[in-house]
XYZ file of N, CA and C in Angstrom:
420
model
N -62.263 -94.489 -65.270
C -63.469 -93.708 -65.308
C -63.170 -92.310 -65.815
N -62.721 -92.259 -67.026
C -62.491 -90.985 -67.682
C -63.786 -90.530 -68.344
N -64.437 -89.607 -67.701
C -65.698 -89.099 -68.223
C -65.437 -87.834 -69.006
N -65.909 -87.831 -70.257
C -65.755 -86.617 -71.055
C -66.896 -85.687 -70.727
N -66.547 -84.457 -70.418
C -67.578 -83.459 -70.135
C -67.576 -82.445 -71.257
N -68.740 -82.273 -71.821
C -68.892 -81.274 -72.874
C -69.654 -80.091 -72.297
N -68.954 -79.008 -72.170
C -69.611 -77.813 -71.670
C -69.807 -76.843 -72.816
N -70.957 -76.226 -72.811
C -71.270 -75.265 -73.856
C -70.648 -73.919 -73.527
N -70.243 -73.237 -74.566
C -69.760 -71.877 -74.346
C -70.959 -71.034 -73.922
N -70.697 -69.880 -73.362
C -71.784 -68.997 -72.931
C -72.710 -68.656 -74.093
N -72.127 -68.465 -75.262
C -72.914 -68.122 -76.445
C -73.838 -69.270 -76.837
N -73.297 -70.496 -76.836
C -74.106 -71.659 -77.172
C -75.167 -71.933 -76.108
N -74.798 -71.745 -74.846
C -75.752 -71.932 -73.744
C -76.934 -70.978 -73.917
N -76.655 -69.736 -74.265
C -77.708 -68.737 -74.471
C -78.600 -69.124 -75.648
N -78.009 -69.650 -76.710
C -78.781 -70.072 -77.876
C -79.701 -71.244 -77.516
N -79.172 -72.198 -76.760
C -79.966 -73.364 -76.351
C -81.134 -72.922 -75.470
N -80.864 -72.038 -74.525
C -81.927 -71.554 -73.635
C -82.984 -70.782 -74.410
N -82.557 -69.978 -75.364
C -83.502 -69.214 -76.183
C -84.372 -70.155 -77.016
N -83.760 -71.158 -77.636
C -84.513 -72.123 -78.438
C -85.481 -72.932 -77.566
N -85.058 -73.267 -76.346
C -85.927 -74.004 -75.427
C -87.133 -73.155 -75.041
N -86.913 -71.864 -74.833
C -88.002 -70.950 -74.490
C -89.008 -70.846 -75.641
N -88.504 -70.748 -76.862
C -89.372 -70.689 -78.043
C -90.167 -71.982 -78.175
N -89.489 -73.116 -78.026
C -90.151 -74.415 -78.131
C -91.232 -74.560 -77.063
N -90.928 -74.160 -75.839
C -91.908 -74.227 -74.761
C -93.134 -73.384 -75.109
N -92.919 -72.192 -75.623
C -94.023 -71.304 -75.992
C -94.907 -71.899 -77.070
N -94.291 -72.529 -78.063
C -95.062 -73.147 -79.148
C -95.850 -74.358 -78.649
N -95.242 -75.143 -77.763
C -95.941 -76.294 -77.176
C -97.109 -75.791 -76.320
N -96.872 -74.738 -75.554
C -97.911 -74.161 -74.707
C -99.105 -73.706 -75.545
N -98.834 -73.030 -76.658
C -99.903 -72.542 -77.536
C -100.774 -73.687 -78.042
N -100.171 -74.842 -78.286
C -100.944 -76.005 -78.747
C -101.650 -76.694 -77.583
N -100.962 -76.783 -76.455
C -101.527 -77.467 -75.279
C -102.813 -76.804 -74.804
N -102.836 -75.463 -74.743
C -104.022 -74.793 -74.208
C -105.237 -74.935 -75.124
N -105.049 -75.476 -76.318
C -106.169 -75.729 -77.228
C -106.720 -77.147 -77.068
N -106.037 -77.972 -76.272
C -106.505 -79.342 -76.028
C -107.548 -79.322 -74.919
N -108.265 -80.397 -74.774
C -109.290 -80.496 -73.730
C -108.676 -80.277 -72.343
N -107.573 -80.935 -72.079
C -106.909 -80.793 -70.775
C -106.409 -79.359 -70.570
N -105.853 -78.775 -71.619
C -105.358 -77.403 -71.528
C -106.474 -76.392 -71.310
N -107.575 -76.575 -72.021
C -108.722 -75.674 -71.857
C -109.267 -75.736 -70.429
N -109.313 -76.927 -69.858
C -109.799 -77.057 -68.482
C -108.825 -76.450 -67.470
N -107.544 -76.542 -67.757
C -106.552 -75.898 -66.883
C -106.717 -74.375 -66.943
N -106.954 -73.856 -68.146
C -107.145 -72.407 -68.312
C -108.481 -71.972 -67.706
N -109.460 -72.854 -67.709
C -110.759 -72.566 -67.099
C -110.591 -72.237 -65.619
N -109.798 -73.031 -64.926
C -109.564 -72.779 -63.504
C -108.885 -71.433 -63.290
N -107.913 -71.118 -64.132
C -107.222 -69.821 -64.026
C -108.187 -68.672 -64.303
N -109.047 -68.841 -65.303
C -110.034 -67.814 -65.654
C -111.010 -67.595 -64.498
N -111.484 -68.673 -63.905
C -112.433 -68.571 -62.788
C -111.830 -67.846 -61.587
N -110.536 -67.959 -61.412
C -109.854 -67.300 -60.297
C -109.269 -65.939 -60.684
N -109.617 -65.462 -61.867
C -109.158 -64.151 -62.368
C -107.636 -64.040 -62.381
N -106.953 -65.149 -62.659
C -105.493 -65.137 -62.625
C -104.876 -64.308 -63.749
N -105.652 -64.021 -64.777
C -105.133 -63.205 -65.889
C -105.511 -61.741 -65.711
N -106.249 -61.450 -64.654
C -106.634 -60.073 -64.380
C -108.068 -59.792 -64.787
N -108.395 -58.517 -64.759
C -109.743 -58.071 -65.106
C -109.669 -56.954 -66.129
N -110.774 -56.729 -66.804
C -110.832 -55.696 -67.836
C -110.682 -54.320 -67.197
N -109.848 -53.466 -67.779
C -109.668 -52.121 -67.218
C -110.843 -51.184 -67.536
N -111.719 -51.601 -68.419
C -112.844 -50.748 -68.826
C -113.880 -50.685 -67.699
N -114.268 -49.485 -67.328
C -115.200 -49.263 -66.227
C -116.508 -50.026 -66.427
N -117.095 -49.955 -67.613
C -118.398 -50.553 -67.863
C -118.369 -52.085 -67.936
N -117.195 -52.681 -67.863
C -117.110 -54.152 -67.869
C -117.183 -54.734 -66.458
N -117.184 -53.879 -65.449
C -117.381 -54.310 -64.056
C -116.423 -55.412 -63.621
N -115.140 -55.223 -63.849
C -114.096 -56.171 -63.429
C -114.269 -57.564 -64.031
N -114.677 -57.605 -65.278
C -114.818 -58.864 -66.010
C -113.464 -59.559 -66.117
N -113.426 -60.862 -65.861
C -112.187 -61.630 -66.021
C -111.783 -61.630 -67.490
N -110.485 -61.583 -67.742
C -109.953 -61.568 -69.101
C -109.136 -62.827 -69.365
N -108.842 -63.057 -70.639
C -108.019 -64.186 -71.060
C -106.839 -63.688 -71.887
N -105.706 -64.381 -71.834
C -104.567 -63.988 -72.663
C -104.837 -64.317 -74.127
N -104.284 -63.479 -75.002
C -104.463 -63.682 -76.441
C -103.277 -63.103 -77.184
N -102.993 -63.695 -78.317
C -101.973 -63.154 -79.204
C -102.645 -62.432 -80.357
N -101.973 -61.431 -80.896
C -102.522 -60.761 -82.076
C -101.960 -61.381 -83.352
N -101.018 -62.290 -83.164
C -100.465 -63.043 -84.278
C -100.008 -64.399 -83.754
N -99.939 -65.380 -84.647
C -99.438 -66.698 -84.268
C -97.951 -66.839 -84.558
N -97.336 -65.780 -85.065
C -95.905 -65.816 -85.365
C -95.113 -65.379 -84.143
N -94.134 -66.188 -83.785
C -93.340 -65.878 -82.595
C -92.487 -64.628 -82.813
N -92.295 -63.899 -81.727
C -91.421 -62.734 -81.760
C -92.015 -61.485 -82.392
N -93.299 -61.491 -82.685
C -93.904 -60.337 -83.364
C -94.559 -59.352 -82.402
N -95.227 -59.864 -81.354
C -95.945 -58.975 -80.430
C -96.138 -59.660 -79.082
N -96.065 -58.886 -77.997
C -96.295 -59.474 -76.668
C -97.768 -59.836 -76.467
N -98.031 -60.640 -75.450
C -99.387 -61.094 -75.131
C -100.285 -59.902 -74.822
N -101.538 -60.023 -75.193
C -102.570 -59.040 -74.878
C -103.622 -59.736 -74.027
N -104.550 -58.967 -73.480
C -105.643 -59.527 -72.690
C -106.956 -59.261 -73.409
N -107.750 -60.309 -73.566
C -109.032 -60.220 -74.263
C -110.169 -60.202 -73.249
N -111.030 -59.194 -73.370
C -112.204 -59.108 -72.513
C -113.415 -59.618 -73.288
N -114.072 -60.662 -72.787
C -115.233 -61.201 -73.501
C -116.482 -60.314 -73.390
N -116.499 -59.367 -72.458
C -117.668 -58.509 -72.309
C -117.671 -57.378 -73.344
N -116.543 -56.693 -73.489
C -116.473 -55.604 -74.475
C -115.833 -56.070 -75.786
N -115.283 -57.287 -75.772
C -114.645 -57.890 -76.944
C -113.499 -57.038 -77.481
N -112.717 -56.500 -76.549
C -111.551 -55.688 -76.899
C -110.282 -56.333 -76.351
N -109.152 -55.941 -76.939
C -107.842 -56.367 -76.454
C -107.199 -55.220 -75.687
N -106.480 -55.562 -74.623
C -105.800 -54.567 -73.805
C -104.367 -54.992 -73.550
N -103.525 -54.008 -73.293
C -102.160 -54.300 -72.873
C -102.215 -54.701 -71.397
N -101.487 -55.749 -71.030
C -101.458 -56.128 -69.607
C -100.860 -55.001 -68.765
N -101.346 -54.870 -67.555
C -100.853 -53.823 -66.652
C -99.463 -54.149 -66.132
N -99.197 -55.417 -65.941
C -97.925 -55.841 -65.358
C -96.799 -55.804 -66.386
N -95.691 -55.214 -65.995
C -94.540 -55.107 -66.894
C -93.949 -56.483 -67.221
N -94.142 -57.458 -66.350
C -93.569 -58.789 -66.603
C -94.204 -59.451 -67.823
N -95.427 -59.034 -68.181
C -96.099 -59.613 -69.347
C -95.552 -59.081 -70.667
N -94.808 -57.982 -70.617
C -94.240 -57.403 -71.834
C -93.257 -58.355 -72.502
N -92.690 -59.257 -71.732
C -91.710 -60.206 -72.270
C -92.319 -61.546 -72.652
N -93.640 -61.686 -72.500
C -94.294 -62.934 -72.881
C -94.823 -62.782 -74.295
N -94.384 -63.657 -75.165
C -94.765 -63.610 -76.574
C -96.237 -63.985 -76.728
N -96.967 -63.179 -77.471
C -98.379 -63.458 -77.719
C -98.601 -64.771 -78.445
N -97.606 -65.214 -79.219
C -97.716 -66.481 -79.941
C -97.786 -67.672 -78.984
N -97.390 -67.490 -77.729
C -97.485 -68.558 -76.728
C -98.947 -68.870 -76.392
N -99.845 -67.955 -76.757
C -101.281 -68.162 -76.547
C -102.012 -68.244 -77.878
N -101.532 -67.536 -78.868
C -102.109 -67.585 -80.200
C -103.392 -66.791 -80.333
N -103.868 -66.694 -81.567
C -105.055 -65.905 -81.866
C -106.349 -66.687 -81.638
N -106.269 -67.999 -81.560
C -107.451 -68.854 -81.455
C -107.940 -69.044 -80.026
N -107.040 -69.074 -79.076
C -107.367 -69.514 -77.724
C -108.608 -68.888 -77.092
N -108.697 -67.550 -76.930
C -109.852 -67.043 -76.170
C -111.193 -67.348 -76.837
N -111.207 -67.410 -78.146
C -112.456 -67.644 -78.875
C -112.861 -69.124 -78.809
N -111.881 -70.015 -78.893
C -112.153 -71.435 -78.727
C -112.635 -71.703 -77.297
N -112.040 -71.011 -76.333
C -112.411 -71.153 -74.932
C -113.909 -70.927 -74.753
N -114.436 -69.859 -75.344
C -115.860 -69.562 -75.178
C -116.749 -70.409 -76.081
N -116.191 -71.035 -77.103
C -116.964 -72.018 -77.872
C -117.130 -73.301 -77.058
N -116.085 -73.651 -76.304
C -116.126 -74.857 -75.473
C -116.931 -74.615 -74.191
N -116.836 -73.411 -73.641
C -117.544 -73.053 -72.411
C -118.497 -71.876 -72.677
N -119.534 -72.079 -73.501
C -120.408 -70.955 -73.875
C -121.158 -70.341 -72.699
N -121.367 -71.120 -71.649
C -122.076 -70.605 -70.477
C -121.274 -69.527 -69.744
N -119.969 -69.441 -70.017
C -119.116 -68.440 -69.367
C -119.022 -67.137 -70.154
N -119.502 -67.153 -71.382
C -119.421 -65.945 -72.223
C -120.445 -64.938 -71.718
N -119.968 -63.785 -71.227
C -120.915 -62.791 -70.705
C -121.655 -62.066 -71.837
N -122.766 -61.455 -71.484
C -123.485 -60.614 -72.435
C -122.575 -59.457 -72.818
N -122.591 -59.103 -74.093
C -121.786 -57.969 -74.549
C -122.289 -56.695 -73.869
N -121.359 -55.901 -73.386
C -121.710 -54.661 -72.695
C -122.259 -53.639 -73.689
N -123.428 -53.109 -73.361
C -124.029 -52.066 -74.201
C -123.763 -50.678 -73.610
N -123.277 -50.656 -72.378
C -122.992 -49.379 -71.725
C -121.753 -48.736 -72.304
N -121.832 -47.444 -72.492
C -120.639 -46.708 -72.892
C -120.682 -45.316 -72.274
N -119.539 -44.761 -72.141
C -119.388 -43.461 -71.506
C -119.910 -42.367 -72.441
N -120.641 -41.433 -71.879
C -121.163 -40.298 -72.646
C -120.519 -39.028 -72.089
N -119.659 -38.384 -72.882
C -119.008 -37.158 -72.394
C -120.026 -36.023 -72.216
N -119.876 -35.279 -71.137
C -120.786 -34.174 -70.837
C -119.986 -32.978 -70.334
N -120.514 -31.804 -70.610
C -119.956 -30.566 -70.085
C -121.097 -29.864 -69.353
N -120.908 -29.645 -68.066
C -121.946 -29.058 -67.215
C -123.270 -29.804 -67.352
N -123.196 -31.132 -67.487
C -124.377 -31.954 -67.553
C -124.975 -32.125 -68.938
N -124.453 -31.401 -69.928
C -124.983 -31.483 -71.277
C -124.134 -32.395 -72.129
N -124.789 -33.273 -72.894
C -124.074 -34.154 -73.811
C -123.397 -33.305 -74.874
N -122.197 -33.722 -75.253
C -121.492 -33.018 -76.312
C -122.088 -33.418 -77.663
N -122.069 -32.498 -78.581
C -122.596 -32.761 -79.931
C -121.747 -33.859 -80.585
N -122.383 -34.708 -81.388
C -121.697 -35.857 -81.993
C -120.521 -35.453 -82.899
N -120.463 -34.191 -83.341
C -119.351 -33.762 -84.210
C -118.104 -33.406 -83.398
N -118.235 -33.376 -82.080
C -117.099 -33.028 -81.241
C -116.059 -34.049 -81.302
């Protein structure tokens, strides 16, 4: 029972783990666009697992993860608010290491095409700067 054991060097082990992480991210980006994936993300969205919009006038609207590019390694994940239709940087530092390509540019928009009843009305409220109660001139 002479079993040959092939152990990877630390360098090769790191390369394999990195490639596995990239592959997982690419599979994830495709999975969340499937019917089963969209429904899994629906539950997370309903429970505000991705957080809420930091904008005051959005009234703690639930957000969805989004990429600004579909190319891996270009930009970390952002959060898309369907009420103000803006992208935000996640508050948590742990999200800085999550590649936006793991979610892609299509996901949040496809989500609301599949679940249109969840798309909130676009916020028309905006902050008006004032000094001593007076609105500032538009040229300010």
